Short mmCIF file of C-alpha atoms and ligand atoms in Angstrom, two decimals:
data_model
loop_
_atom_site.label_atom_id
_atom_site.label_comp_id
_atom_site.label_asym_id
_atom_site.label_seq_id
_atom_site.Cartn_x
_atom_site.Cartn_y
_atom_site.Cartn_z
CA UNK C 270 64.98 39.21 36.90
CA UNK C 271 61.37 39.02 37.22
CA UNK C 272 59.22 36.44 36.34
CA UNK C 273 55.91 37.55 35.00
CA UNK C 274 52.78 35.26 33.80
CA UNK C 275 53.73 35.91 30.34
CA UNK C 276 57.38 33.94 30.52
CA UNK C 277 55.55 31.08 31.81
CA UNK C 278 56.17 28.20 28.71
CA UNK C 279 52.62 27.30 28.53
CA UNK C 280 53.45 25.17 25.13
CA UNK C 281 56.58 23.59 26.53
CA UNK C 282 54.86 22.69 29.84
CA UNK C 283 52.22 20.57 28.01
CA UNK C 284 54.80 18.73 25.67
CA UNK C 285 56.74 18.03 28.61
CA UNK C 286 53.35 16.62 30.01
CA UNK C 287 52.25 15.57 26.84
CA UNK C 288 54.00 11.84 26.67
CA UNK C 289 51.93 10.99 30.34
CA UNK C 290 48.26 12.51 28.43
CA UNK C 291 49.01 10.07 25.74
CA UNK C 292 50.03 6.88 27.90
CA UNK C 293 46.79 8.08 29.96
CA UNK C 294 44.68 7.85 26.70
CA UNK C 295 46.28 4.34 25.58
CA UNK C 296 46.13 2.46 28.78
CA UNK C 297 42.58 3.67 29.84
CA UNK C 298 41.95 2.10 26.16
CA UNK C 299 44.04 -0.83 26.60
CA UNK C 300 42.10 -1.53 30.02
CA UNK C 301 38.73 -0.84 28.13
CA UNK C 302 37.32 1.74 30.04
CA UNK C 303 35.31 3.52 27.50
CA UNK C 304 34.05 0.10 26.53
CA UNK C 305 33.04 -0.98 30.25
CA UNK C 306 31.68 2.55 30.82
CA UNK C 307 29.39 2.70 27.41
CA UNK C 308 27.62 -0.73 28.67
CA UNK C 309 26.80 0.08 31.56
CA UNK C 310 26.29 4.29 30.97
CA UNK C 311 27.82 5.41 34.32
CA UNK C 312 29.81 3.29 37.06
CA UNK C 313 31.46 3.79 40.37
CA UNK C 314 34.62 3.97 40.65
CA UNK C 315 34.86 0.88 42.50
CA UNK C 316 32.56 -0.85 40.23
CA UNK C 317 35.10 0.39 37.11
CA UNK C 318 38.10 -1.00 38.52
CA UNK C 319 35.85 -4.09 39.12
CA UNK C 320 35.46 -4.62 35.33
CA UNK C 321 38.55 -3.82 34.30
CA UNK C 322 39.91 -5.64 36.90
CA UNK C 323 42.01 -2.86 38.32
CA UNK C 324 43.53 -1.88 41.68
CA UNK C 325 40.94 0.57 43.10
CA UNK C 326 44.00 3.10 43.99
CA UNK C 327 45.36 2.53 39.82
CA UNK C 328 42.10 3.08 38.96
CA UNK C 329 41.19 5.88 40.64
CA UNK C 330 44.36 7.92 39.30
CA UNK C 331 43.45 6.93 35.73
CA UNK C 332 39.90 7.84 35.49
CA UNK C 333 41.18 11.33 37.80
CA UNK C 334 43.37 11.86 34.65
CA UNK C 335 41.05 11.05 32.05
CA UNK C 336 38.37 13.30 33.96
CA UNK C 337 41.11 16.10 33.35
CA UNK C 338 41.77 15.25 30.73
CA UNK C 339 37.98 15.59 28.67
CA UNK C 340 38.25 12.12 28.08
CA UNK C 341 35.75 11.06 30.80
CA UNK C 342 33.15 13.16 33.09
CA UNK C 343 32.82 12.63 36.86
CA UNK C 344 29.33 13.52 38.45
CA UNK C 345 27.45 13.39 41.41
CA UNK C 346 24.40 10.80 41.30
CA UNK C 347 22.82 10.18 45.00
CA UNK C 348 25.83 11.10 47.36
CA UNK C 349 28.12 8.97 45.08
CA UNK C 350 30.41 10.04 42.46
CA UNK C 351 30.23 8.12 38.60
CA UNK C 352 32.02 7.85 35.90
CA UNK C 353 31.15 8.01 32.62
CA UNK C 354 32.03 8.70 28.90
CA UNK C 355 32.54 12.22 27.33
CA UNK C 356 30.15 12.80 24.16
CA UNK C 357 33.94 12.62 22.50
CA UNK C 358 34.94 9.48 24.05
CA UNK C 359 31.38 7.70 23.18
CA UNK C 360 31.94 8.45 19.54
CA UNK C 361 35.83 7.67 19.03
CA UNK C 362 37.27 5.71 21.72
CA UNK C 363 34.41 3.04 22.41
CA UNK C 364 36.14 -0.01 20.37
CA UNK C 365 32.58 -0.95 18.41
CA UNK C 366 31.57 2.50 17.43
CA UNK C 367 31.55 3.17 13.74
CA UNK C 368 34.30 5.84 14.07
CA UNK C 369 36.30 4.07 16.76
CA UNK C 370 39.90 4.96 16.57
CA UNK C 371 40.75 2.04 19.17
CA UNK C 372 42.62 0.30 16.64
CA UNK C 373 44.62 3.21 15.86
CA UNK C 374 45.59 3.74 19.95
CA UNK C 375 46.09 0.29 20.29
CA UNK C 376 48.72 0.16 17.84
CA UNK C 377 50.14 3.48 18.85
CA UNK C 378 50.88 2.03 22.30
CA UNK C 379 51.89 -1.61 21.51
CA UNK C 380 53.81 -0.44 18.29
CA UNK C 381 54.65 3.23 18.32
CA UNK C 382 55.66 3.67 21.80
CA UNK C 383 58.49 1.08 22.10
CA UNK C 384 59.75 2.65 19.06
CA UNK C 385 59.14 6.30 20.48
CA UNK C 386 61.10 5.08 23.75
CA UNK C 387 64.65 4.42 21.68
CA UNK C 388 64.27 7.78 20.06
CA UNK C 389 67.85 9.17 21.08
CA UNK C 390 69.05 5.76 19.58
CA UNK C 391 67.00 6.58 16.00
CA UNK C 392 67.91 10.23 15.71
CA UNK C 393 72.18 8.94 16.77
CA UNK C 394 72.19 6.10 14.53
CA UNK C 395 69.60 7.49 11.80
CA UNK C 396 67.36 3.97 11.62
CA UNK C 397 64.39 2.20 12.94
CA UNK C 398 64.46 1.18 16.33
CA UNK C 399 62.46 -2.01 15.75
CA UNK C 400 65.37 -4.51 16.61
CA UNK C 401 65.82 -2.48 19.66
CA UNK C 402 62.29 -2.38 20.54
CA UNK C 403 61.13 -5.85 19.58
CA UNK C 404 64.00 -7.76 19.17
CA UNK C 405 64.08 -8.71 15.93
CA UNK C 406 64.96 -7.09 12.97
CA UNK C 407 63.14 -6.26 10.19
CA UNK C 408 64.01 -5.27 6.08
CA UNK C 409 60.15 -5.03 5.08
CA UNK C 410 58.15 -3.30 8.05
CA UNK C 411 54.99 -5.23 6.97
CA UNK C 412 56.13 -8.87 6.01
CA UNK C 413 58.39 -8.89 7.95
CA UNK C 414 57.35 -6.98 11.18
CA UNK C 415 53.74 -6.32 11.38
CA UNK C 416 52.64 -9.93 9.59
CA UNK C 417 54.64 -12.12 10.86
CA UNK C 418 52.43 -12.61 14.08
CA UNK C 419 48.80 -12.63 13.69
CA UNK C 420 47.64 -10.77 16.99
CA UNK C 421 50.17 -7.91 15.53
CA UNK C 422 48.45 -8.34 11.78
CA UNK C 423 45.52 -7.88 13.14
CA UNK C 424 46.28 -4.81 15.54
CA UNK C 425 47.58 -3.35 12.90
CA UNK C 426 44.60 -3.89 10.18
CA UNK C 427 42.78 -2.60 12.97
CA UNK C 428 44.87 0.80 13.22
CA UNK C 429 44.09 1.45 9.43
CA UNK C 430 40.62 0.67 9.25
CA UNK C 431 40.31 2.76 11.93
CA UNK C 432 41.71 5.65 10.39
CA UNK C 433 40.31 5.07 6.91
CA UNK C 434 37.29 4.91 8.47
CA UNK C 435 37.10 8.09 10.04
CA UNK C 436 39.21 9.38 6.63
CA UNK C 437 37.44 7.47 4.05
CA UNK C 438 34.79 9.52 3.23
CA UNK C 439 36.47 12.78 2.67
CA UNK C 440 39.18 11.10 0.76
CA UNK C 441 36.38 9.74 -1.54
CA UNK C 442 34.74 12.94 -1.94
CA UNK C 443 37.81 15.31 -2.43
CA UNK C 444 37.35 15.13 -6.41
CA UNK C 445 34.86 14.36 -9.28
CA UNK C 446 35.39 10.91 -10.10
CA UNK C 447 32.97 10.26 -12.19
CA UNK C 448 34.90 9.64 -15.41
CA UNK C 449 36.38 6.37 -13.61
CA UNK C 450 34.31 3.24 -13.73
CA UNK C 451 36.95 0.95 -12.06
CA UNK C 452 39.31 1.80 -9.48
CA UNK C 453 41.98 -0.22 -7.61
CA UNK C 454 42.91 0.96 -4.17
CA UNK C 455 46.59 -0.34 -4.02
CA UNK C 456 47.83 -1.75 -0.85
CA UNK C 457 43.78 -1.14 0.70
CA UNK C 458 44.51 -3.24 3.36
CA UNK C 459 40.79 -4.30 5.23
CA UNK C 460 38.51 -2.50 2.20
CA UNK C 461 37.15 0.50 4.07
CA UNK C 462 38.31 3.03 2.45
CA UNK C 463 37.42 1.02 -0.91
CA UNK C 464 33.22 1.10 0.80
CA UNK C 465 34.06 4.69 1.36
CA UNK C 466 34.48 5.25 -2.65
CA UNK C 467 31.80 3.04 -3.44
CA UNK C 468 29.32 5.10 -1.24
CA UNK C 469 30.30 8.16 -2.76
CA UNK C 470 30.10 6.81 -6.25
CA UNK C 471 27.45 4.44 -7.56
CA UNK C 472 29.27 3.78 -11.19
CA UNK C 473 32.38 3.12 -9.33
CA UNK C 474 33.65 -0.56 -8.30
CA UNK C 475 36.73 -1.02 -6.53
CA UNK C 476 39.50 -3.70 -6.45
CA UNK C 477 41.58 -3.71 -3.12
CA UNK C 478 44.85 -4.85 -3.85
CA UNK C 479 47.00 -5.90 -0.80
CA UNK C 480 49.55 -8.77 0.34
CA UNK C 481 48.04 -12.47 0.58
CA UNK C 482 48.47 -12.17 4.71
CA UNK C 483 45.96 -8.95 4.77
CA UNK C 484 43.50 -10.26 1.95
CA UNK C 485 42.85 -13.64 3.90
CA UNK C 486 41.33 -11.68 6.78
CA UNK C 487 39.30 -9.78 5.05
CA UNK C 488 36.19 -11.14 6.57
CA UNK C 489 37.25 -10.42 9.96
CA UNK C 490 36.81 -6.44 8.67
CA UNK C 491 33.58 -6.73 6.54
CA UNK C 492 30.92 -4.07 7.05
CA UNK C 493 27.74 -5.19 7.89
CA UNK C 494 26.27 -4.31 4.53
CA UNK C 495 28.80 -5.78 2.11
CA UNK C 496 28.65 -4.28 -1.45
CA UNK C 497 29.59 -6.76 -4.34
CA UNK C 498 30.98 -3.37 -6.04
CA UNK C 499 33.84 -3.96 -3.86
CA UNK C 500 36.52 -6.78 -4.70
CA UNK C 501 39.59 -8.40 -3.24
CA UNK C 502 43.12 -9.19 -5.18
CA UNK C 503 46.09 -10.44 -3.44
CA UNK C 504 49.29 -10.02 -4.49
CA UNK C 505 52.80 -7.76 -3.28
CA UNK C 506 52.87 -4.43 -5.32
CA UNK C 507 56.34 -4.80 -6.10
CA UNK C 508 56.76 -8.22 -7.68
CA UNK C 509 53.48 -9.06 -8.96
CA UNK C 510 50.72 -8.29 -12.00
CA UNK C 511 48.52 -5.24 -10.69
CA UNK C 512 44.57 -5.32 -11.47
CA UNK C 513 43.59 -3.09 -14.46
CA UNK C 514 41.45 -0.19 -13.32
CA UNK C 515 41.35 3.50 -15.00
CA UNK C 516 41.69 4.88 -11.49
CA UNK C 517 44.35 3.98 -9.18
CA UNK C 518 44.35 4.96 -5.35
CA UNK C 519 47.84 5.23 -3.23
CA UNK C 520 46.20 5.99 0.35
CA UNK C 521 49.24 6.20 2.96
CA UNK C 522 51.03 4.04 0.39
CA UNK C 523 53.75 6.15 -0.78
CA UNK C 524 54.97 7.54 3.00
CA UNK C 525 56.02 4.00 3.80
CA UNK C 526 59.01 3.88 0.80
CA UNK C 527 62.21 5.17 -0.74
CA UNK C 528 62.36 7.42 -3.92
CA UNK C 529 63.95 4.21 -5.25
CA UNK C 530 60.98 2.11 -3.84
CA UNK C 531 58.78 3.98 -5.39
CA UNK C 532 59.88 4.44 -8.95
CA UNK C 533 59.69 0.29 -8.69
CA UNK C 534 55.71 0.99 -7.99
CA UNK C 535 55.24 3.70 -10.00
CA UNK C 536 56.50 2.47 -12.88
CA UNK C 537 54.28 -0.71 -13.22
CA UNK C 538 51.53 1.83 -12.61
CA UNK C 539 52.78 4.07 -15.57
CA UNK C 540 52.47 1.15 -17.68
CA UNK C 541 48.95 -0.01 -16.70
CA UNK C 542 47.92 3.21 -17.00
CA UNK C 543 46.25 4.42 -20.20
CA UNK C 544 46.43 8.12 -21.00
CA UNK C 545 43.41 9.83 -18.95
CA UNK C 546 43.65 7.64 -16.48
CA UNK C 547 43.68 8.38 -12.74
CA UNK C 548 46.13 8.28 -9.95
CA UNK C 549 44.54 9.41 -5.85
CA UNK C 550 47.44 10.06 -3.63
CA UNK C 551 46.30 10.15 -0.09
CA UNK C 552 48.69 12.09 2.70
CA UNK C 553 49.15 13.96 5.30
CA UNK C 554 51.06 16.47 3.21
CA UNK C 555 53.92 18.99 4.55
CA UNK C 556 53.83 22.11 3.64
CA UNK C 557 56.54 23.24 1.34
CA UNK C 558 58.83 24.55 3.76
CA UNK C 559 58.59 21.45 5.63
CA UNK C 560 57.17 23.19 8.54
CA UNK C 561 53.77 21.71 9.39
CA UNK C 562 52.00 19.75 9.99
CA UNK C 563 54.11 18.04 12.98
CA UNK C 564 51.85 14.68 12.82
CA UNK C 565 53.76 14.13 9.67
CA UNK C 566 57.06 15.53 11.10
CA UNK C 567 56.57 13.33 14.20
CA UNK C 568 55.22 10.43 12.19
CA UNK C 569 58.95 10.73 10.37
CA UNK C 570 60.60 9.96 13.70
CA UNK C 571 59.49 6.29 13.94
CA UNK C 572 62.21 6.20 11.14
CA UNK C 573 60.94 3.43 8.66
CA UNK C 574 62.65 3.85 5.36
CA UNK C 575 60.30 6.32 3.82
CA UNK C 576 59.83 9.81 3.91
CA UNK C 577 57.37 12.55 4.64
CA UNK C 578 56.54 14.84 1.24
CA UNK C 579 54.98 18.00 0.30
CA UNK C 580 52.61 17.99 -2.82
CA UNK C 581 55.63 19.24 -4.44
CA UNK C 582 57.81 16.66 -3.77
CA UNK C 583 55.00 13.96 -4.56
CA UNK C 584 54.20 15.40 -8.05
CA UNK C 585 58.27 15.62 -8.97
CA UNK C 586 57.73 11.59 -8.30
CA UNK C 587 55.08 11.24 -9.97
CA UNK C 588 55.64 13.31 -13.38
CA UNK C 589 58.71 11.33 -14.01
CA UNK C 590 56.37 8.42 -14.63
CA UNK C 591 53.86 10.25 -16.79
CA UNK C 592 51.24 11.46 -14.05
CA UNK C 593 50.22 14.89 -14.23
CA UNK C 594 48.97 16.95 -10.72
CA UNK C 595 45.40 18.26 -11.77
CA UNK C 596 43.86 18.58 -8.34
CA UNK C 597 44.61 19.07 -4.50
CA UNK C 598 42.24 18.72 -1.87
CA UNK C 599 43.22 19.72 2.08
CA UNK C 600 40.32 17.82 3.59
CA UNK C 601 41.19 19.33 6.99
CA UNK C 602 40.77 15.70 8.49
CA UNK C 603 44.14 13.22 8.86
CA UNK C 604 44.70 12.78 5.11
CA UNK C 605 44.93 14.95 1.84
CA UNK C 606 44.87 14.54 -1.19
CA UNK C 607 45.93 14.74 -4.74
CA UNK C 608 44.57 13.65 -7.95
CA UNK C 609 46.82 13.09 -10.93
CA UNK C 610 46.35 12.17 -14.80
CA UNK C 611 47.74 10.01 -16.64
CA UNK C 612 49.38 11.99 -19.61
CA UNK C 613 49.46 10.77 -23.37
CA UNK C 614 53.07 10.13 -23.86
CA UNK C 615 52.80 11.97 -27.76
CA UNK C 616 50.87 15.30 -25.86
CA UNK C 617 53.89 15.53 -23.80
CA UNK C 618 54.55 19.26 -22.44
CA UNK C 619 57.70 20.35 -23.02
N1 SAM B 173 45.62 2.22 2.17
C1 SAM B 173 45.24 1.83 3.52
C2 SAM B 173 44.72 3.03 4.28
O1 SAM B 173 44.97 4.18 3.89
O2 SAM B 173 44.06 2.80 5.30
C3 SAM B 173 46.38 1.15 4.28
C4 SAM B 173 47.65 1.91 4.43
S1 SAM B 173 48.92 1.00 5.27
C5 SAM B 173 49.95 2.29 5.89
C6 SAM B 173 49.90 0.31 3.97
C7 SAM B 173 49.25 -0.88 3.29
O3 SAM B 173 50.13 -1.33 2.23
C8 SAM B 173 49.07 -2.06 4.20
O4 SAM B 173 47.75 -2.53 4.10
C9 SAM B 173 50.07 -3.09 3.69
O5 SAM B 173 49.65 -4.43 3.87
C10 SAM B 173 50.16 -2.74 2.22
N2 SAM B 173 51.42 -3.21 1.63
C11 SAM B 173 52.68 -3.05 2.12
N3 SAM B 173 53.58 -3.62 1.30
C12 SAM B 173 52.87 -4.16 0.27
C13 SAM B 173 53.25 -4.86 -0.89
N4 SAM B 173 54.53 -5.12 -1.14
N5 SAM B 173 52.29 -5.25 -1.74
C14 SAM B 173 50.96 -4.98 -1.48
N6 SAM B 173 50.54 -4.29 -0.40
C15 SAM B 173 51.49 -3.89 0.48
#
């Protein structure tokens, strides 16, 4: 038969493609070539692979890539061709630009990637590939994976300030929250999404609440201007006492666990709650049909031992333990979110 333009797979061509676009964007990140070209503003090929201390033939196939890929611009200056960053690349991919998501690439490629490579094995055998990948096996994916070496700890603190950074704000904005005075961001990890709250809201002061190995680097992640609204408790959400606050905030908390996990969590949150209370669930939520959005479907994949939910699913969770869905905000940026009350136990609907 004949093949017209129409039967040509345009979407299946570029997620065949698509595995080589992302390597491109992690290695040109690894190598630091959007930090080498925002020094110096534009650079010679020659004088790139210089800096990142490249083969000039490597080189010149990555930043031909990264040209085609918008990630870089090439343009004529005196008879010689230069490099430099796109407006897009300046702004996210530089590693000391406020919305940097270098930490976040970083760990996709040292992290996500091995695990992405054993995929047949993951979807056959229906578990994490980490032993496979790294190894070593692992029960608990932070204590015993990401903390146990402190170049990995710190990759991966870097990955979620990065994206809370970027997130933060619209997470903190999605609802009115003035009725809360104190909140506790469990499992905040470096504290930026707790600055992002107390930005947003000047009655509000924040406790971040995260394992001992994440709170003693805390300084290592400190914004510039540090805010003494904002407060540091360590401890391991399902064994210890959890800070008293009248707002609690789950941001890519719940994702990580089992049901059975969870009710462990969500109980000792049920009972520190008081009716009225507050409980911020931040997600990438599926839709109900479990249909979109594939970050979250592909994000399932990696195959740690929790699960991707709709707002459905979360608030079935959640209303066993007393919480009550009020709000739901799609911010249109990486997370959502949800805000839940506290019920009073005697108001109960039946
Ligand atoms: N909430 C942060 C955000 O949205 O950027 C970080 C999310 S990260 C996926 C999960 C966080 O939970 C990590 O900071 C991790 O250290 C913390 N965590 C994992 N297990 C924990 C536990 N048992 N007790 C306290 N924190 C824990």
């Amino acid at each position: 038969p004949e093949f017209s333009r129409q039967d040509i797979p345009h979407s299946i061509i570029s997620l065949l493609d698509g595995f080589k676009a992302s390597k491109t964007l992690f290695t040109a990140s690894k190598l630091k070539v959007f930090d080498v070209l925002n020094s110096s503003n534009s650079l010679t090929l020659e004088e790139v692979a210089g800096q990142i201390n490249a083969s000039v033939l490597g080189t010149e196939r990555l930043l031909e890539a990264a040209v085609s890929l918008g990630l870089l611009e090439r343009v004529k200056q005196q008879n010689t061709s230069v490099y430099r960053n796109t407006e897009q690349a300046s702004r996210f991919l530089v590693s000391d630009s406020p919305e940097s998501l270098n930490g976040y690439i970083l760990h996709c490629n040292d992290m996500v990637w091995p695990l992405f490579s054993h995929l047949e094995n993951a979807v056959r055998e229906g578990t994490s590939q980490h032993e496979r990948a790294f190894g070593k096996k692992n029960e608990d994916v932070f204590q015993d994976a990401y903390y146990s070496k402190d170049e990995v700890k710190i990759r991966f603190m870097d990955a979620m300030h990065s994206i809370a950074r970027v997130t933060g704000k619209d997470v903190a904005t999605a609802f009115d929250l003035s009725p809360y005075k104190t909140a506790c961001d469990i499992g905040g990890c470096t504290g930026a999404m707790a600055y992002e709250f107390t930005k947003a809201h000047p009655g509000l002061s924040v406790i971040v609440f995260d394992l001992p190995q994440v709170i003693e680097m805390r300084r290592h992640f400190q914004p510039k201007e540090t805010d003494d609204r904002v407060s540091f408790v360590a401890g391991d959400f399902f064994k210890d006492d959890l800070p008293k606050a009248d707002l609690y905030v789950l941001a890519r908390i719940l994702h990580d666990w089992s049901d059975e996990k969870l009710h462990v969590l969500l109980s000792k949150l049920s009972k520190m709650c008081t009716p009225g209370c507050g409980l911020l669930v931040s997600e990438i939520f599926l839709d109900e049909e479990r249909k979109r959005p594939s970050r979250a479907l592909l994000q399932a994949l990696s195959m740690t031992e929790g699960k991707q939910r709709s707002p459905t699913e979360y608030s079935d969770l959640l209303e066993k333990h007393g919480f009550t869905p009020k709000h739901i905000k799609h911010t249109d940026n990486l997370l959502d979110a949800m805000l839940f009350v506290k019920e009073d136990p005697n108001n109960k609907r039946t």
